[in-house]
Short mmCIF file of C-alpha atoms in Angstrom, two decimals:
data_model
loop_
_atom_site.label_atom_id
_atom_site.label_comp_id
_atom_site.label_asym_id
_atom_site.label_seq_id
_atom_site.Cartn_x
_atom_site.Cartn_y
_atom_site.Cartn_z
CA MET A 1 219.40 -159.26 -29.88
CA LYS A 2 222.87 -159.72 -28.49
CA GLN A 3 224.76 -156.49 -27.69
CA LYS A 4 228.41 -156.33 -28.77
CA PHE A 5 231.03 -154.52 -26.73
CA LYS A 6 233.93 -153.38 -28.93
CA GLY A 7 237.42 -153.94 -27.58
CA GLN A 8 236.26 -156.03 -24.64
CA ARG A 9 238.39 -159.07 -23.86
CA GLY A 10 238.36 -161.45 -21.01
CA SER A 11 240.83 -160.97 -18.16
CA THR A 12 242.44 -164.32 -18.87
CA GLY A 13 243.17 -166.47 -21.82
CA PRO A 14 246.08 -167.33 -24.08
CA PHE A 15 245.74 -164.24 -26.27
CA TYR A 16 245.86 -161.84 -23.29
CA LEU A 17 248.89 -163.58 -21.75
CA PHE A 18 250.63 -163.44 -25.13
CA GLU A 19 250.09 -159.66 -25.25
CA VAL A 20 251.51 -159.25 -21.76
CA LEU A 21 254.59 -161.26 -22.68
CA ILE A 22 255.13 -159.15 -25.77
CA VAL A 23 254.92 -155.92 -23.72
CA ILE A 24 257.38 -157.30 -21.15
CA ALA A 25 259.76 -158.39 -23.90
CA VAL A 26 259.60 -154.98 -25.54
CA MET A 27 260.26 -153.23 -22.25
CA LEU A 28 263.19 -155.53 -21.48
CA GLY A 29 264.51 -154.98 -24.97
CA LEU A 30 264.29 -151.22 -24.56
CA GLY A 31 266.04 -151.45 -21.22
CA TYR A 32 268.75 -153.68 -22.67
CA THR A 33 269.18 -151.34 -25.62
CA ALA A 34 269.31 -148.29 -23.33
CA TYR A 35 271.95 -149.97 -21.21
CA TRP A 36 274.23 -151.06 -24.05
CA PHE A 37 273.53 -148.34 -26.55
CA GLY A 38 272.58 -145.48 -24.24
CA SER A 39 274.52 -142.28 -23.57
CA ARG A 40 278.23 -142.58 -22.98
CA GLY A 41 280.24 -140.12 -20.93
CA ASP A 42 283.87 -139.08 -20.80
CA SER A 43 285.76 -137.21 -18.09
CA ALA A 44 289.11 -135.50 -18.56
CA ALA A 45 292.08 -136.27 -16.32
CA ASN A 46 291.41 -133.05 -14.34
CA GLU A 47 287.61 -133.40 -14.11
CA VAL A 48 285.08 -135.01 -11.81
CA CYS A 49 281.58 -135.31 -13.28
CA VAL A 50 278.16 -135.44 -11.65
CA VAL A 51 275.71 -137.59 -13.65
CA TYR A 52 271.92 -137.13 -13.65
CA SER A 53 269.29 -139.18 -15.46
CA GLY A 54 266.85 -137.39 -17.72
CA GLY A 55 265.72 -139.80 -20.35
CA THR A 56 262.35 -140.04 -22.07
CA PHE A 57 260.94 -142.55 -19.61
CA GLU A 58 262.32 -141.32 -16.28
CA ASP A 59 262.48 -138.26 -14.04
CA LYS A 60 265.67 -136.29 -13.54
CA ARG A 61 267.62 -137.81 -10.63
CA PHE A 62 271.17 -138.24 -9.42
CA VAL A 63 272.94 -141.28 -10.84
CA LYS A 64 276.62 -141.25 -9.85
CA ILE A 65 279.95 -139.45 -9.71
CA MET A 66 282.39 -140.10 -12.56
CA ASP A 67 286.05 -140.22 -11.54
CA PRO A 68 288.72 -138.40 -13.56
CA GLY A 69 289.93 -139.98 -16.80
CA GLN A 70 286.86 -142.12 -17.57
CA THR A 71 286.17 -142.87 -21.25
CA LYS A 72 283.01 -144.22 -22.88
CA GLU A 73 281.41 -144.64 -19.49
CA ASN A 74 277.77 -145.73 -19.72
CA ILE A 75 275.66 -143.06 -18.02
CA GLY A 76 272.22 -144.27 -19.14
CA TRP A 77 269.85 -143.34 -21.91
CA GLY A 78 269.32 -139.58 -22.09
CA SER A 79 271.41 -138.88 -18.98
CA GLU A 80 273.62 -135.81 -18.70
CA GLN A 81 276.95 -135.18 -17.01
CA TYR A 82 278.20 -131.95 -15.43
CA CYS A 83 281.96 -131.83 -15.07
CA TYR A 84 284.00 -129.70 -12.65
CA ARG A 85 287.76 -129.33 -12.57
CA ASN A 86 289.53 -131.12 -9.71
CA ASP A 87 292.82 -129.24 -10.01
CA GLN A 88 293.93 -126.01 -8.33
CA ARG A 89 291.85 -122.95 -9.15
CA SER A 90 292.66 -119.28 -8.65
CA TYR A 91 291.04 -115.88 -8.48
CA ILE A 92 293.38 -112.94 -9.14
CA ALA A 93 292.72 -109.24 -8.60
CA ALA A 94 295.22 -106.91 -10.27
CA ALA A 95 295.40 -103.90 -12.55
CA LYS A 96 296.87 -105.85 -15.45
CA GLU A 97 295.75 -107.89 -18.44
CA GLY A 98 294.72 -111.45 -17.66
CA ALA A 99 293.54 -110.77 -14.09
CA ASP A 100 290.10 -112.06 -13.09
CA THR A 101 289.01 -108.78 -11.54
CA LYS A 102 290.24 -105.33 -10.53
CA PRO A 103 292.06 -104.53 -7.26
CA VAL A 104 290.11 -103.66 -4.12
CA GLU A 105 290.05 -100.24 -2.47
CA VAL A 106 290.19 -100.42 1.33
CA VAL A 107 290.44 -97.84 4.12
CA GLY A 108 293.40 -98.10 6.44
CA GLY A 109 292.86 -97.01 10.03
CA GLY A 110 294.34 -93.81 11.45
CA SER A 111 297.60 -94.25 13.38
CA GLY A 112 299.41 -91.79 15.65
CA ASP A 113 300.30 -88.70 13.63
CA SER A 114 299.23 -90.30 10.35
CA GLY A 115 296.02 -88.28 10.21
CA SER A 116 292.58 -89.37 9.11
CA ASN A 117 291.74 -92.64 7.37
CA VAL A 118 293.23 -93.08 3.89
CA ARG A 119 292.16 -95.24 0.95
CA LEU A 120 294.57 -97.86 -0.39
CA VAL A 121 294.41 -100.10 -3.47
CA VAL A 122 295.12 -103.80 -2.81
CA ASP A 123 295.96 -106.63 -5.23
CA TYR A 124 295.28 -110.21 -4.10
CA GLN A 125 295.67 -113.82 -5.22
CA LEU A 126 293.37 -116.61 -4.01
CA TYR A 127 294.20 -120.31 -4.60
CA PHE A 128 291.84 -123.19 -3.74
CA LYS A 129 290.21 -126.44 -4.89
CA LEU A 130 286.63 -127.67 -5.13
CA ASN A 131 285.66 -130.15 -2.40
CA LEU A 132 285.38 -133.52 -4.19
CA GLU A 133 283.78 -135.55 -1.41
CA PRO A 134 280.84 -137.11 -3.36
CA LYS A 135 278.01 -135.87 -1.15
CA MET A 136 279.56 -132.41 -0.95
CA LEU A 137 280.14 -132.22 -4.72
CA ARG A 138 276.55 -133.25 -5.44
CA LYS A 139 275.27 -130.70 -2.94
CA PHE A 140 277.45 -127.98 -4.47
CA HIS A 141 276.14 -128.77 -7.95
CA GLU A 142 272.49 -128.73 -6.91
CA ASN A 143 272.72 -125.62 -4.69
CA ILE A 144 275.31 -123.47 -6.48
CA GLY A 145 276.43 -125.00 -9.77
CA VAL A 146 272.96 -125.22 -11.32
CA LYS A 147 272.27 -121.54 -10.56
CA THR A 148 275.39 -120.27 -12.31
CA GLN A 149 276.08 -123.18 -14.72
CA GLY A 150 279.34 -123.55 -12.85
CA TRP A 151 280.49 -126.50 -14.98
CA THR A 152 281.14 -124.02 -17.82
CA GLU A 153 284.03 -121.54 -17.77
CA ASP A 154 281.72 -118.53 -17.96
CA GLY A 155 279.45 -119.98 -15.29
CA TRP A 156 282.37 -120.74 -12.99
CA ASN A 157 283.63 -117.15 -13.32
CA ALA A 158 280.11 -115.86 -12.63
CA MET A 159 280.00 -118.02 -9.49
CA LEU A 160 283.31 -116.52 -8.28
CA ARG A 161 282.07 -112.99 -8.93
CA ASP A 162 278.78 -113.65 -7.13
CA TYR A 163 279.97 -115.69 -4.15
CA PHE A 164 283.71 -115.02 -3.72
CA GLU A 165 284.45 -111.44 -4.74
CA PRO A 166 282.06 -109.65 -2.33
CA GLN A 167 283.33 -111.73 0.60
CA ILE A 168 286.98 -111.10 -0.30
CA GLU A 169 286.35 -107.36 -0.46
CA ARG A 170 284.46 -107.41 2.84
CA SER A 171 287.25 -109.39 4.56
CA LEU A 172 289.97 -107.08 3.23
CA GLU A 173 288.07 -103.98 4.30
CA ALA A 174 287.42 -105.29 7.82
CA ALA A 175 291.06 -106.35 8.27
CA ALA A 176 292.51 -103.07 6.93
CA LEU A 177 290.67 -101.01 9.54
CA GLN A 178 292.71 -102.75 12.25
CA TYR A 179 295.97 -101.22 11.02
CA GLY A 180 297.25 -97.72 10.36
CA TRP A 181 297.30 -96.88 6.67
CA ASP A 182 300.90 -95.63 6.91
CA LYS A 183 302.00 -99.01 8.29
CA LEU A 184 300.07 -100.91 5.62
CA TYR A 185 301.81 -98.76 3.03
CA SER A 186 305.36 -98.96 4.33
CA ASP A 187 305.82 -101.79 6.86
CA GLU A 188 306.23 -105.42 5.74
CA ALA A 189 305.41 -106.92 9.15
CA THR A 190 302.11 -105.02 9.20
CA ARG A 191 301.27 -106.28 5.71
CA ARG A 192 301.84 -109.88 6.79
CA ALA A 193 299.55 -109.40 9.79
CA PHE A 194 296.94 -107.79 7.53
CA GLN A 195 297.10 -110.77 5.15
CA ALA A 196 296.75 -113.33 7.98
CA ASP A 197 293.81 -111.41 9.42
CA THR A 198 292.08 -111.41 6.02
CA VAL A 199 292.54 -115.18 5.54
CA GLN A 200 291.06 -115.85 8.97
CA ARG A 201 287.94 -113.90 8.07
CA LEU A 202 287.58 -115.06 4.45
CA LYS A 203 286.73 -118.76 4.62
CA GLY A 204 284.08 -118.20 7.27
CA ALA A 205 282.57 -115.38 5.22
CA ILE A 206 282.36 -117.54 2.07
CA LYS A 207 280.91 -120.52 3.97
CA GLU A 208 278.30 -118.20 5.49
CA VAL A 209 277.14 -117.24 2.00
CA VAL A 210 277.34 -120.58 0.12
CA GLY A 211 276.17 -122.69 3.07
CA ASP A 212 278.88 -125.36 3.40
CA ASP A 213 282.56 -126.26 2.94
CA TYR A 214 282.37 -126.53 -0.82
CA PHE A 215 285.89 -125.15 -1.25
CA CYS A 216 289.19 -126.35 0.20
CA GLY A 217 292.84 -125.34 0.23
CA PRO A 218 295.13 -125.79 -2.82
CA ASP A 219 296.83 -128.87 -1.27
CA TYR A 220 293.56 -130.74 -0.80
CA VAL A 221 293.20 -134.25 -2.27
CA ALA A 222 289.99 -136.25 -2.36
CA GLY A 223 289.48 -138.06 0.93
CA GLY A 224 291.95 -135.84 2.77
CA GLU A 225 291.66 -132.79 5.00
CA CYS A 226 289.93 -129.85 3.34
CA GLY A 227 292.35 -127.17 4.59
CA ASP A 228 292.33 -123.39 4.25
CA PHE A 229 292.64 -121.24 1.16
CA THR A 230 295.97 -119.73 0.19
CA PHE A 231 295.43 -116.00 0.04
CA THR A 232 298.21 -113.49 -0.63
CA VAL A 233 298.03 -109.72 -0.64
CA GLY A 234 300.25 -107.36 -2.64
CA LYS A 235 301.73 -104.19 -1.22
CA PRO A 236 298.85 -101.73 -0.65
CA GLN A 237 299.20 -98.63 -2.81
CA LEU A 238 297.81 -95.20 -2.00
CA ALA A 239 294.82 -94.24 -4.11
CA ASN A 240 295.32 -90.46 -3.65
CA GLN A 241 298.02 -89.17 -6.03
CA ASP A 242 298.43 -85.90 -4.10
CA LEU A 243 299.19 -87.87 -0.94
CA ILE A 244 301.72 -89.98 -2.84
CA ALA A 245 303.46 -86.78 -4.03
CA ALA A 246 303.47 -85.37 -0.48
CA ILE A 247 304.98 -88.56 0.96
CA GLU A 248 307.63 -88.67 -1.77
CA SER A 249 308.49 -85.02 -1.07
CA GLU A 250 308.75 -85.74 2.64
CA GLU A 251 310.99 -88.73 1.97
CA THR A 252 313.21 -86.60 -0.30
CA ALA A 253 313.54 -83.96 2.44
CA LYS A 254 314.44 -86.65 4.97
CA ARG A 255 317.14 -88.05 2.69
CA GLN A 256 318.57 -84.56 2.09
CA THR A 257 318.59 -83.84 5.83
CA GLN A 258 320.29 -87.16 6.49
CA ALA A 259 322.92 -86.45 3.81
CA GLN A 260 323.64 -83.00 5.30
CA SER A 261 323.89 -84.48 8.78
CA GLU A 262 326.44 -86.98 7.51
CA LYS A 263 328.47 -84.17 5.87
CA ASN A 264 328.37 -82.15 9.11
CA ALA A 265 329.51 -85.16 11.10
CA THR A 266 332.41 -85.73 8.69
CA ALA A 267 333.50 -82.07 8.94
CA GLN A 268 333.29 -82.17 12.72
CA SER A 269 335.40 -85.31 12.77
CA LYS A 270 338.08 -83.60 10.65
CA LEU A 271 338.13 -80.60 13.01
CA GLU A 272 338.66 -82.90 15.98
CA ILE A 273 341.59 -84.58 14.19
CA ASP A 274 343.18 -81.21 13.36
CA ARG A 275 342.78 -80.06 16.97
CA GLU A 276 344.51 -83.19 18.23
CA LEU A 277 347.42 -82.66 15.76
CA ILE A 278 347.91 -79.08 16.94
CA GLU A 279 347.88 -80.20 20.57
CA MET A 280 350.45 -82.90 19.78
CA TYR A 281 352.87 -81.10 17.37
CA GLY A 282 352.02 -77.44 17.70
CA PRO A 283 350.69 -75.29 14.85
CA GLN A 284 353.82 -75.60 12.68
CA GLY A 285 354.23 -79.31 13.28
CA ALA A 286 350.56 -79.90 12.52
CA LEU A 287 350.94 -78.11 9.16
CA ILE A 288 353.97 -80.27 8.30
CA ALA A 289 352.06 -83.43 9.31
CA LYS A 290 349.10 -82.45 7.14
CA ALA A 291 351.41 -81.64 4.23
CA ILE A 292 353.10 -85.02 4.50
CA GLU A 293 349.68 -86.73 4.78
CA SER A 294 348.51 -85.00 1.60
CA GLY A 295 351.44 -86.46 -0.40
CA LYS A 296 352.57 -83.09 -1.66
CA VAL A 297 355.70 -83.09 0.58
CA THR A 298 358.31 -85.84 0.53
CA PHE A 299 359.73 -86.70 3.93
CA TYR A 300 363.14 -88.37 4.37
CA VAL A 301 364.84 -89.72 7.47
CA LEU A 302 368.65 -89.15 7.13
CA PRO A 303 371.47 -90.64 9.16
CA ASP A 304 373.34 -88.24 11.44
CA GLY A 305 376.05 -86.24 9.62
CA SER A 306 374.73 -86.95 6.07
CA THR A 307 373.63 -84.31 3.62
CA VAL A 308 371.26 -84.29 0.70
CA PRO A 309 371.53 -81.69 -2.06
CA VAL A 310 368.29 -79.90 -2.64
CA PRO A 311 367.83 -78.41 -6.13
CA ALA A 312 366.76 -74.79 -6.26
CA PRO A 313 363.29 -74.24 -7.61
CA ALA A 314 363.08 -72.97 -11.15
CA PRO A 315 362.60 -69.20 -11.33
CA LYS A 316 359.12 -67.98 -12.11
CA GLU A 317 358.76 -66.15 -15.37
#
């Protein structure tokens, strides 16, 4: 009896080759369809997008970078794009509505007779751009963006809170200790030095945490020099209200003392003038000179031999 083997075909033959051709045609057709009718991507005028494959028949892998302003760009079947803004970004710390975070409290160093260290509240404004060099942007997305979903507004803000804010605070605190708190509070030149010191520390601190130069200055353009952040610091304010009141009281006393000194100097000057008049005209002449100066006495110069009638004063009742 002959034994039958179900499903067994020879390795060659017209029927087998026909099946192979059909499979190839189907695969080519699917590829053609995926290319022409696959996912399409758009990028806004202020966006650069990172595209990754992720279709049914392929693993997730990097595909390309989409430039700003692309429309209906073919990104492949099932692929996804992650778009980041290419314009200037900011991070603002202030005690007002609309700020990204609250001000930072720092400790100013002691200085001369200024006493022990004092806490100050500092506003700041940070301006920067994302590095758009393709390799750097891809690396940023894979190392940082994916963790925080940085292509979304909420994810971007979370990234700034996690990676920027602690380093800004640390840089401000380290810089503030180099200056006396009284100078930080009242001297503009000291505040400028404090700001420059903070900027010098900040970019290195952020790079140390994120791992590379993912962020550039606000004037950066793709293909150009990365540059440094723009970081400005507001006037530090004292956190201790009692100390503020004491300083204001001291300033008021200084102004009053200065005003009294000016009055004393004016009085002394008048005494010196009176003394000089007496020395020049004698006591009686000095009185006449003062009376004429006051405008209460009219003085006439008459030719020799002339007379002027002087009316008698009205009698007092």
